[in-house]
Amino acid sequence: MVQFNLNRFRKLVRWSLTIDSRWFVKNTLSWLVVFTLIFLFFTCVARFNGQHASLPAYGACTSMMLFTTGAILVLGPTMMFNSMRGKYDDQRLLMLPASNLEKYLMRYSYWLLLLPSFVGSFVVADLLQYLVNWLLGHEGRMLVMQYMVSPHLNVGGAPRPLILCIVLTFVWIHSCYAVGATFFRSHKYSWIMTSATLIFLGVILGALWPHDDIARSISSDTAISLVRLWNVAYVFLIALNFWLSYRFFCRQQVIGKYVNL
């Protein structure tokens, strides 16, 4: 089956949410506990400029929040099979009355379905830290959300092709983890093996990259043109990675060794 039916896909997502509801609740509570501990540590325990709940404290909370958000956006595809335990779940996935494309999109969308609970956990943790700081009487208390809406990052002077290149770089890394999630059979450690592969390839590319004297000889106009060309190559590589991820998903086996080939 290679076709896609929207009504069948909705039923598949609804069924998956029901089966894996405990996994979603577990992840939501885990994020709530982690965010609450981080916010309380920086605003109540750590002291910046000799006081609690100061602007540097909320800056640290914001940095941790942005780092966590970036990690989830990049590593999201590795959550495809985290809710599955053992060969029974693998066999149940293969026997679902749906096409491979529908099952792949359903598993890939798991990290997207977790985003609302991620945001909700952040909001609740932020309110809890504000309540605790209010009860402790700390001056300068505020919500982390208030600090985040203040403009602290100015990218207006950066060339648009460069900004697009940075965004496409993150999307390409995201697609690489989508390939790793379906290529490696280990559901829990696929992100580690994918990261190791990317690091290994990065070391090789770094050794083959042109020397600094060659890079300095390139003019700014030539550099912008190269960035535009690289953006086009990124789009092709992203599409290729998602196609490979789907093909590896279609070759999944209940009994296998280390990779899906």
XYZ file of N, CA and C in Angstrom:
783
model
N 0.842 -1.194 0.000
C 0.000 0.000 0.000
C 0.882 1.250 0.000
N 0.711 2.094 -0.997
C 1.529 3.298 -1.092
C 0.667 4.546 -1.143
N -0.642 4.399 -1.123
C -1.507 5.557 -1.237
C -1.659 6.242 0.119
N -2.226 7.455 0.065
C -2.443 8.226 1.290
C -3.906 8.612 1.355
N -4.561 8.256 2.453
C -5.957 8.591 2.678
C -6.051 9.415 3.954
N -6.622 10.616 3.834
C -6.645 11.543 4.965
C -7.488 11.009 6.115
N -8.646 10.468 5.825
C -9.505 9.953 6.896
C -8.843 8.786 7.618
N -8.205 7.909 6.864
C -7.502 6.785 7.493
C -6.320 7.278 8.319
N -5.654 8.323 7.841
C -4.529 8.877 8.589
C -5.003 9.491 9.903
N -6.146 10.165 9.890
C -6.689 10.726 11.128
C -6.990 9.631 12.140
N -7.594 8.551 11.671
C -7.878 7.429 12.567
C -6.588 6.828 13.113
N -5.571 6.777 12.274
C -4.287 6.226 12.701
C -3.648 7.096 13.783
N -3.690 8.417 13.605
C -3.136 9.325 14.606
C -3.931 9.242 15.904
N -5.262 9.189 15.792
C -6.107 9.092 16.988
C -5.828 7.795 17.740
N -5.682 6.704 17.012
C -5.377 5.426 17.644
C -4.001 5.456 18.301
N -3.020 6.074 17.640
C -1.666 6.139 18.193
C -1.638 6.976 19.461
N -2.365 8.096 19.481
C -2.416 8.928 20.680
C -3.048 8.175 21.845
N -4.045 7.343 21.544
C -4.684 6.566 22.606
C -3.747 5.495 23.144
N -3.063 4.792 22.257
C -2.165 3.714 22.674
C -0.974 4.267 23.455
N -0.419 5.390 23.003
C 0.798 5.950 23.604
C 0.507 7.125 24.523
N -0.704 7.189 25.069
C -1.064 8.322 25.931
C -0.171 8.388 27.174
N 0.166 7.231 27.728
C 1.035 7.222 28.915
C 2.407 7.779 28.584
N 2.910 7.500 27.384
C 4.223 8.016 26.982
C 4.188 9.535 26.844
N 3.116 10.071 26.274
C 2.987 11.519 26.143
C 2.885 12.191 27.515
N 2.112 11.587 28.417
C 1.981 12.152 29.766
C 3.315 12.095 30.498
N 4.040 11.005 30.344
C 5.347 10.864 30.990
C 6.322 11.933 30.511
N 6.355 12.189 29.201
C 7.241 13.221 28.673
C 6.834 14.607 29.136
N 5.536 14.862 29.196
C 5.058 16.175 29.656
C 5.458 16.416 31.107
N 5.261 15.433 31.964
C 5.631 15.581 33.371
C 7.147 15.705 33.533
N 7.904 14.994 32.709
C 9.368 15.084 32.792
C 9.834 16.488 32.441
N 9.289 17.053 31.368
C 9.660 18.422 31.007
C 9.236 19.417 32.079
N 8.065 19.199 32.665
C 7.591 20.106 33.714
C 8.542 20.104 34.900
N 8.983 18.927 35.308
C 9.903 18.828 36.441
C 11.252 19.466 36.096
N 11.770 19.185 34.903
C 13.077 19.726 34.502
C 13.031 21.243 34.417
N 12.018 21.798 33.759
C 11.914 23.250 33.626
C 11.750 23.920 34.987
N 10.933 23.318 35.847
C 10.717 23.899 37.172
C 12.014 23.922 37.974
N 12.774 22.825 37.958
C 14.040 22.778 38.690
C 15.050 23.772 38.133
N 15.111 23.899 36.809
C 16.052 24.847 36.195
C 15.695 26.277 36.572
N 14.421 26.632 36.455
C 14.002 28.000 36.757
C 14.199 28.332 38.232
N 13.859 27.388 39.109
C 14.025 27.641 40.540
C 15.499 27.713 40.916
N 16.341 26.929 40.248
C 17.772 26.989 40.557
C 18.348 28.359 40.226
N 18.068 28.854 39.030
C 18.656 30.121 38.608
C 18.026 31.321 39.317
N 16.751 31.249 39.679
C 16.090 32.412 40.279
C 16.069 32.388 41.805
N 16.184 31.195 42.408
C 16.092 31.096 43.870
C 17.386 30.656 44.539
N 18.147 29.787 43.897
C 19.361 29.234 44.513
C 20.592 30.038 44.101
N 20.827 30.140 42.794
C 21.998 30.889 42.311
C 21.813 32.380 42.562
N 22.928 33.061 42.812
C 22.893 34.497 43.075
C 23.678 35.222 41.983
N 23.023 36.161 41.314
C 23.645 36.991 40.294
C 23.647 38.434 40.796
N 24.807 39.069 40.762
C 24.951 40.436 41.266
C 24.532 40.526 42.733
N 24.766 39.420 43.477
C 24.487 39.430 44.907
C 23.031 39.324 45.272
N 22.150 39.005 44.359
C 20.727 38.910 44.688
C 20.062 37.813 43.867
N 18.905 37.387 44.359
C 18.124 36.378 43.656
C 17.184 37.055 42.663
N 16.658 36.261 41.723
C 15.637 36.716 40.773
C 16.043 38.006 40.071
N 17.314 38.086 39.646
C 17.790 39.260 38.935
C 17.716 39.014 37.432
N 17.977 40.073 36.651
C 17.917 39.941 35.195
C 18.875 38.880 34.659
N 20.146 38.800 35.155
C 21.016 37.709 34.681
C 20.453 36.324 34.961
N 19.708 36.173 36.066
C 19.105 34.872 36.366
C 18.073 34.492 35.312
N 17.251 35.466 34.939
C 16.251 35.177 33.902
C 16.897 35.049 32.535
N 18.037 35.707 32.325
C 18.781 35.500 31.094
C 19.306 34.081 30.992
N 19.768 33.525 32.125
C 20.220 32.131 32.140
C 19.059 31.175 31.883
N 17.888 31.468 32.465
C 16.703 30.632 32.210
C 16.322 30.662 30.739
N 16.393 31.856 30.147
C 16.062 31.988 28.733
C 17.048 31.217 27.864
N 18.335 31.287 28.210
C 19.350 30.561 27.441
C 19.109 29.061 27.502
N 18.788 28.555 28.686
C 18.517 27.126 28.822
C 17.264 26.738 28.048
N 16.258 27.606 28.064
C 15.025 27.318 27.339
C 15.271 27.302 25.833
N 16.019 28.271 25.329
C 16.315 28.322 23.902
C 17.171 27.133 23.471
N 18.117 26.747 24.318
C 18.944 25.575 24.003
C 18.094 24.313 23.936
N 17.185 24.151 24.903
C 16.316 22.973 24.913
C 15.395 22.963 23.706
N 14.863 24.132 23.351
C 13.980 24.214 22.190
C 14.729 23.856 20.914
N 15.949 24.391 20.764
C 16.747 24.060 19.587
C 17.074 22.579 19.506
N 17.376 21.976 20.666
C 17.685 20.542 20.679
C 16.476 19.716 20.265
N 15.282 20.114 20.718
C 14.079 19.358 20.361
C 13.770 19.521 18.882
N 13.937 20.741 18.351
C 13.662 20.964 16.936
C 14.624 20.173 16.046
N 15.869 20.039 16.496
C 16.857 19.313 15.694
C 16.732 17.805 15.890
N 16.575 17.373 17.133
C 16.544 15.946 17.444
C 15.145 15.356 17.415
N 14.154 16.162 17.019
C 12.772 15.696 17.041
C 12.527 14.367 16.354
N 13.069 14.136 15.155
C 12.791 12.856 14.476
C 13.252 11.624 15.233
N 14.216 11.786 16.145
C 14.682 10.617 16.899
C 13.627 10.111 17.876
N 12.535 10.870 18.060
C 11.445 10.424 18.929
C 10.439 9.554 18.198
N 10.715 9.230 16.928
C 9.763 8.448 16.134
C 9.314 7.173 16.847
N 10.283 6.448 17.401
C 9.995 5.118 17.933
C 10.266 5.019 19.436
N 10.389 6.160 20.119
C 10.707 6.123 21.543
C 9.591 5.501 22.374
N 8.357 5.577 21.885
C 7.243 5.019 22.641
C 7.095 3.517 22.432
N 7.869 2.946 21.528
C 7.766 1.521 21.211
C 8.754 0.733 22.064
N 8.281 -0.376 22.600
C 9.100 -1.216 23.458
C 9.029 -2.664 22.975
N 10.143 -3.166 22.474
C 10.212 -4.577 22.136
C 9.685 -4.912 20.750
N 9.827 -6.186 20.416
C 9.450 -6.669 19.092
C 7.936 -6.672 18.885
N 7.184 -6.742 19.989
C 5.731 -6.748 19.853
C 5.237 -5.442 19.256
N 5.775 -4.318 19.727
C 5.382 -3.015 19.181
C 5.837 -2.865 17.739
N 7.027 -3.392 17.418
C 7.487 -3.342 16.025
C 6.554 -4.138 15.116
N 6.149 -5.303 15.578
C 5.246 -6.130 14.777
C 3.879 -5.467 14.639
N 3.408 -4.840 15.700
C 2.108 -4.161 15.645
C 2.139 -3.005 14.659
N 3.275 -2.277 14.596
C 3.397 -1.179 13.640
C 3.343 -1.683 12.206
N 4.024 -2.790 11.934
C 4.040 -3.324 10.572
C 2.675 -3.863 10.145
N 1.867 -4.300 11.102
C 0.581 -4.910 10.771
C -0.579 -3.926 10.788
N -0.312 -2.654 11.037
C -1.395 -1.673 11.043
C -2.025 -1.570 9.658
N -3.359 -1.463 9.578
C -4.039 -1.361 8.275
C -3.900 0.034 7.675
N -2.705 0.379 7.286
C -2.428 1.695 6.696
C -1.238 1.543 5.761
N -1.077 2.512 4.881
C 0.051 2.480 3.955
C 1.333 2.851 4.676
N 2.470 2.535 4.069
C 3.759 2.876 4.669
C 3.924 4.390 4.822
N 3.427 5.137 3.860
C 3.527 6.586 3.948
C 2.738 7.128 5.127
N 1.554 6.594 5.340
C 0.731 7.033 6.472
C 1.392 6.682 7.797
N 1.940 5.486 7.875
C 2.607 5.085 9.116
C 3.872 5.891 9.353
N 4.591 6.207 8.286
C 5.808 7.014 8.446
C 5.471 8.430 8.912
N 4.477 9.051 8.286
C 4.088 10.402 8.690
C 3.549 10.418 10.114
N 2.853 9.353 10.498
C 2.337 9.273 11.852
C 3.472 9.210 12.872
N 4.467 8.346 12.609
C 5.590 8.238 13.549
C 6.444 9.504 13.545
N 6.640 10.102 12.373
C 7.439 11.324 12.309
C 6.771 12.465 13.063
N 5.439 12.494 13.032
C 4.710 13.605 13.659
C 4.684 13.517 15.176
N 5.284 12.477 15.763
C 5.248 12.351 17.221
C 5.909 13.543 17.902
N 7.035 14.006 17.366
C 7.703 15.142 18.007
C 6.892 16.424 17.821
N 6.132 16.508 16.735
C 5.251 17.662 16.539
C 4.088 17.626 17.520
N 3.570 16.434 17.794
C 2.484 16.291 18.755
C 2.946 16.597 20.181
N 4.255 16.472 20.423
C 4.786 16.770 21.759
C 5.018 18.265 21.980
N 5.053 19.053 20.919
C 5.339 20.484 21.072
C 4.324 21.208 21.957
N 2.999 20.958 21.813
C 2.063 21.634 22.727
C 2.315 21.318 24.192
N 2.612 20.052 24.512
C 2.919 19.708 25.901
C 4.226 20.333 26.349
N 5.180 20.478 25.416
C 6.443 21.142 25.738
C 6.197 22.604 26.109
N 5.400 23.290 25.297
C 5.084 24.693 25.584
C 4.274 24.809 26.869
N 3.315 23.903 27.046
C 2.519 23.933 28.272
C 3.356 23.702 29.518
N 4.321 22.787 29.439
C 5.204 22.540 30.589
C 6.038 23.767 30.911
N 6.502 24.451 29.875
C 7.278 25.673 30.087
C 6.439 26.749 30.763
N 5.200 26.946 30.313
C 4.337 27.978 30.889
C 4.030 27.673 32.345
N 3.684 26.420 32.653
C 3.374 26.045 34.033
C 4.603 26.201 34.924
N 5.775 25.776 34.445
C 7.007 25.915 35.228
C 7.338 27.385 35.460
N 7.102 28.222 34.465
C 7.347 29.652 34.610
C 6.437 30.259 35.671
N 5.172 29.880 35.663
C 4.235 30.372 36.676
C 4.614 29.874 38.072
N 5.103 28.642 38.160
C 5.511 28.105 39.461
C 6.708 28.861 40.017
N 7.692 29.163 39.156
C 8.858 29.894 39.665
C 8.479 31.305 40.090
N 7.541 31.915 39.385
C 7.084 33.250 39.783
C 6.367 33.191 41.129
N 5.546 32.152 41.322
C 4.834 31.998 42.589
C 5.803 31.772 43.739
N 6.817 30.928 43.523
C 7.793 30.658 44.587
C 8.587 31.926 44.920
N 9.011 32.665 43.899
C 9.749 33.902 44.165
C 8.878 34.952 44.840
N 7.604 34.945 44.521
C 6.681 35.874 45.190
C 6.507 35.497 46.662
N 6.393 34.196 46.941
C 6.259 33.749 48.323
C 7.529 34.022 49.120
N 8.692 33.926 48.473
C 9.955 34.190 49.159
C 10.257 35.677 49.264
N 9.475 36.502 48.603
C 9.659 37.945 48.685
C 10.847 38.476 47.918
N 11.271 37.787 46.869
C 12.407 38.250 46.073
C 11.994 39.433 45.200
N 12.768 40.500 45.272
C 12.494 41.650 44.425
C 13.022 41.404 43.007
N 12.417 42.069 42.056
C 12.831 41.898 40.671
C 12.297 40.642 40.033
N 11.357 39.975 40.719
C 10.785 38.749 40.142
C 9.979 39.098 38.891
N 9.993 38.180 37.956
C 9.258 38.345 36.712
C 9.086 36.980 36.074
N 8.319 36.931 35.025
C 8.165 35.702 34.267
C 9.291 35.582 33.251
N 9.724 34.364 33.021
C 10.736 34.156 31.991
C 10.197 34.579 30.627
N 8.891 34.403 30.435
C 8.274 34.824 29.184
C 8.402 36.326 28.971
N 8.337 37.097 30.058
C 8.516 38.547 29.941
C 9.920 38.886 29.459
N 10.907 38.154 29.966
C 12.286 38.402 29.545
C 12.511 37.998 28.101
N 11.834 36.931 27.670
C 12.052 36.417 26.322
C 11.485 37.340 25.252
N 10.396 38.061 25.555
C 9.789 38.928 24.543
C 10.584 40.210 24.340
N 11.521 40.524 25.242
C 12.353 41.709 25.067
C 13.365 41.445 23.961
N 13.602 42.422 23.073
C 14.556 42.217 21.970
C 15.994 42.197 22.479
N 16.614 41.014 22.456
C 18.014 40.895 22.872
C 18.922 40.504 21.721
N 18.335 40.067 20.599
C 19.131 39.578 19.469
C 18.787 40.389 18.242
N 19.789 40.973 17.628
C 19.587 41.798 16.440
C 20.293 41.148 15.258
N 19.497 40.633 14.315
C 20.063 39.998 13.128
C 19.705 40.785 11.885
N 19.255 42.025 12.061
C 18.819 42.809 10.920
C 19.941 43.126 9.956
N 21.201 43.184 10.463
C 22.315 43.528 9.593
C 22.888 42.360 8.824
N 22.460 41.137 9.124
C 22.993 39.957 8.451
C 22.359 39.815 7.068
N 23.131 39.403 6.067
C 22.554 39.193 4.724
C 21.485 38.109 4.758
N 20.434 38.318 3.982
C 19.339 37.349 3.958
C 19.783 35.973 3.491
N 20.630 35.856 2.451
C 21.093 34.508 2.072
C 21.810 33.786 3.197
N 22.551 34.554 4.033
C 23.252 33.933 5.152
C 22.263 33.447 6.203
N 21.224 34.253 6.499
C 20.201 33.831 7.461
C 19.486 32.580 6.958
N 19.156 32.575 5.654
C 18.506 31.404 5.070
C 19.413 30.187 5.130
N 20.709 30.396 4.936
C 21.662 29.286 4.998
C 21.712 28.692 6.406
N 21.659 29.541 7.426
C 21.674 29.051 8.807
C 20.420 28.238 9.099
N 19.264 28.754 8.644
C 18.005 28.027 8.861
C 18.028 26.677 8.143
N 18.498 26.676 6.887
C 18.552 25.428 6.126
C 19.547 24.449 6.731
N 20.597 24.974 7.364
C 21.546 24.091 8.038
C 20.870 23.318 9.166
N 20.053 24.026 9.964
C 19.327 23.351 11.041
C 18.326 22.341 10.479
N 17.642 22.705 9.388
C 16.676 21.780 8.781
C 17.402 20.562 8.222
N 18.593 20.778 7.637
C 19.354 19.651 7.102
C 19.804 18.710 8.220
N 20.282 19.261 9.335
C 20.666 18.415 10.466
C 19.444 17.655 10.985
N 18.304 18.340 11.031
C 17.050 17.700 11.426
C 16.741 16.509 10.515
N 16.911 16.703 9.211
C 16.645 15.615 8.269
C 17.652 14.479 8.419
N 18.888 14.811 8.813
C 19.886 13.755 9.057
C 19.457 12.861 10.213
N 18.896 13.467 11.261
C 18.410 12.663 12.383
C 17.166 11.871 11.994
N 16.400 12.371 11.013
C 15.279 11.588 10.502
C 15.789 10.334 9.791
N 16.900 10.463 9.059
C 17.507 9.301 8.410
C 18.026 8.327 9.469
N 18.723 8.853 10.467
C 19.276 7.993 11.505
C 18.211 7.254 12.293
N 17.047 7.896 12.502
C 15.979 7.264 13.285
C 15.430 6.026 12.599
N 15.418 6.019 11.265
C 14.893 4.859 10.543
C 15.994 3.924 10.039
N 17.236 4.418 9.964
C 18.344 3.578 9.489
C 18.857 2.677 10.598
N 19.085 3.236 11.782
C 19.554 2.445 12.913
C 18.358 1.800 13.606
N 18.476 0.555 13.963
C 17.364 -0.188 14.562
C 17.210 0.109 16.046
N 18.214 0.676 16.673
C 18.118 1.000 18.089
C 17.257 2.258 18.262
N 16.059 2.098 18.821
C 15.162 3.225 18.981
C 15.675 4.218 20.018
N 16.297 3.727 21.066
C 16.708 4.599 22.163
C 18.008 5.346 21.864
N 18.932 4.715 21.143
C 20.264 5.297 20.960
C 20.538 5.709 19.520
N 19.524 5.821 18.708
C 19.752 6.216 17.309
C 20.325 7.620 17.216
N 19.925 8.502 18.153
C 20.448 9.874 18.098
C 21.939 9.918 18.426
N 22.406 9.004 19.263
C 23.833 8.968 19.588
C 24.631 8.495 18.378
N 24.168 7.438 17.725
C 24.878 6.921 16.553
C 24.820 7.909 15.388
N 23.693 8.614 15.243
C 23.603 9.636 14.199
C 24.546 10.795 14.493
N 24.609 11.215 15.756
C 25.520 12.301 16.137
C 26.971 11.908 15.885
N 27.325 10.672 16.235
C 28.691 10.207 16.002
C 29.013 10.198 14.515
N 28.050 9.796 13.689
C 28.269 9.794 12.236
C 28.456 11.204 11.702
N 27.643 12.143 12.177
C 27.770 13.530 11.727
C 29.102 14.140 12.162
N 29.540 13.814 13.369
C 30.836 14.319 13.850
C 31.971 13.762 13.000
N 31.886 12.474 12.684
C 32.916 11.848 11.856
C 32.960 12.498 10.475
N 31.797 12.714 9.862
C 31.762 13.368 8.556
C 32.235 14.808 8.642
N 31.921 15.482 9.763
C 32.379 16.859 9.938
C 33.892 16.960 10.032
N 34.516 15.989 10.699
C 35.976 15.982 10.796
C 36.598 15.790 9.414
N 36.025 14.888 8.618
C 36.553 14.661 7.267
C 36.393 15.907 6.397
N 35.210 16.519 6.436
C 34.987 17.732 5.644
C 35.873 18.881 6.115
N 36.102 18.958 7.428
C 36.986 19.995 7.946
C 38.413 19.843 7.453
N 38.849 18.593 7.314
C 40.204 18.357 6.806
C 40.315 18.683 5.325
N 39.204 18.518 4.578
C 39.226 18.787 3.147
C 38.842 20.220 2.797
N 38.438 21.015 3.793
C 37.994 22.387 3.521
C 39.175 23.256 3.074
N 38.935 24.240 2.187
C 40.040 25.104 1.739
C 40.712 25.830 2.898
N 42.001 26.150 2.706
C 42.758 26.829 3.746
C 42.276 28.269 3.911
N 42.717 28.903 5.000
C 42.268 30.261 5.297
C 42.691 31.253 4.226
N 43.880 31.066 3.647
C 44.335 32.029 2.637
C 43.455 31.987 1.393
N 42.930 30.807 1.047
C 42.018 30.707 -0.092
C 40.683 31.353 0.253
N 40.211 31.149 1.478
C 38.933 31.734 1.879
C 39.007 33.253 1.913
N 40.163 33.813 2.329
C 40.292 35.274 2.382
C 40.339 35.893 0.992
N 40.759 35.130 0.002
C 40.862 35.680 -1.346
C 39.517 35.801 -2.046
N 38.460 35.211 -1.466
C 37.128 35.287 -2.058
C 36.487 36.616 -1.691
N 35.965 37.333 -2.669
C 35.319 38.622 -2.425
C 33.963 38.408 -1.773
N 33.394 39.522 -1.250
C 32.104 39.417 -0.565
C 30.993 39.023 -1.527
N 31.017 39.576 -2.763
C 29.985 39.214 -3.748
C 30.067 37.738 -4.121
N 31.300 37.254 -4.276
C 31.474 35.836 -4.586
C 31.011 34.963 -3.431
N 31.265 35.419 -2.217
C 30.848 34.651 -1.043
C 29.325 34.549 -0.972
N 28.617 35.666 -1.263
C 27.149 35.635 -1.249
C 26.620 34.698 -2.332
N 27.265 34.710 -3.494
C 26.847 33.806 -4.567
C 27.051 32.346 -4.165
N 28.163 32.074 -3.482
C 28.412 30.709 -3.016
C 27.388 30.286 -1.967
N 26.993 31.237 -1.120
C 25.983 30.929 -0.101
C 24.651 30.601 -0.768
N 24.274 31.362 -1.813
C 23.033 31.065 -2.539
C 23.103 29.683 -3.193
N 24.246 29.365 -3.775
C 24.412 28.041 -4.383
C 24.318 26.948 -3.331
N 24.904 27.212 -2.172
C 24.861 26.232 -1.086
C 23.440 26.049 -0.569
N 22.632 27.122 -0.588
C 21.228 27.013 -0.174
C 20.455 26.078 -1.098
N 20.706 26.197 -2.397
C 20.055 25.299 -3.348
C 20.472 23.853 -3.085
N 21.765 23.656 -2.812
C 22.243 22.300 -2.512
C 21.611 21.772 -1.227
N 21.405 22.657 -0.244
C 20.770 22.249 1.007
C 19.354 21.733 0.758
N 18.600 22.442 -0.071
C 17.226 22.019 -0.366
C 17.227 20.619 -0.973
N 18.148 20.359 -1.890
C 18.251 19.029 -2.502
C 18.624 17.979 -1.460
N 19.585 18.294 -0.592
C 20.026 17.330 0.418
C 18.930 17.045 1.431
N 18.150 18.066 1.786
C 17.050 17.866 2.734
C 16.003 16.931 2.140
N 15.632 17.189 0.869
C 14.662 16.309 0.207
C 15.199 14.889 0.093
N 16.490 14.755 -0.202
C 17.098 13.427 -0.304
C 17.078 12.701 1.032
N 17.371 13.417 2.115
C 17.393 12.784 3.434
C 16.016 12.272 3.838
N 14.981 13.070 3.600
C 13.646 12.615 3.967
C 13.202 11.446 3.095
N 13.616 11.434 1.841
C 13.307 10.283 0.986
C 14.009 9.034 1.483
N 15.290 9.176 1.864
C 16.025 8.033 2.410
C 15.404 7.566 3.718
N 14.987 8.513 4.547
C 14.355 8.144 5.812
C 13.098 7.321 5.572
N 12.305 7.725 4.601
C 11.086 6.971 4.279
C 11.420 5.591 3.713
N 12.439 5.513 2.844
C 12.804 4.228 2.262
C 13.319 3.257 3.340
N 14.123 3.762 4.275
C 14.596 2.901 5.363
C 13.433 2.470 6.248
N 12.459 3.348 6.438
C 11.278 2.996 7.230
C 10.518 1.852 6.567
N 10.421 1.893 5.262
C 9.705 0.839 4.539
C 10.418 -0.507 4.633
N 11.701 -0.504 4.944
C 12.480 -1.748 5.017
C 12.660 -2.231 6.457
N 11.835 -1.703 7.373
C 11.936 -2.134 8.759
C 11.576 -3.599 8.888
N 12.253 -4.260 9.817
C 12.031 -5.674 10.082
C 11.880 -5.886 11.574
N 11.068 -6.857 11.924
C 10.900 -7.193 13.340
C 12.154 -7.851 13.884
N 12.754 -8.738 13.080
C 13.990 -9.412 13.485
C 15.100 -8.926 12.564
N 16.093 -8.281 13.127
C 17.201 -7.763 12.349
C 18.394 -7.517 13.239
N 19.463 -7.004 12.657
C 20.678 -6.788 13.425
C 20.769 -5.329 13.900
N 21.429 -4.506 13.144
C 21.709 -3.160 13.621
C 21.116 -2.063 12.762
N 20.933 -2.321 11.474
C 20.445 -1.283 10.569
C 19.335 -1.882 9.708
N 18.551 -0.978 9.109
C 17.489 -1.382 8.186
C 17.970 -1.184 6.760
N 18.339 -2.260 6.116
C 18.811 -2.207 4.725
C 18.070 -3.248 3.893
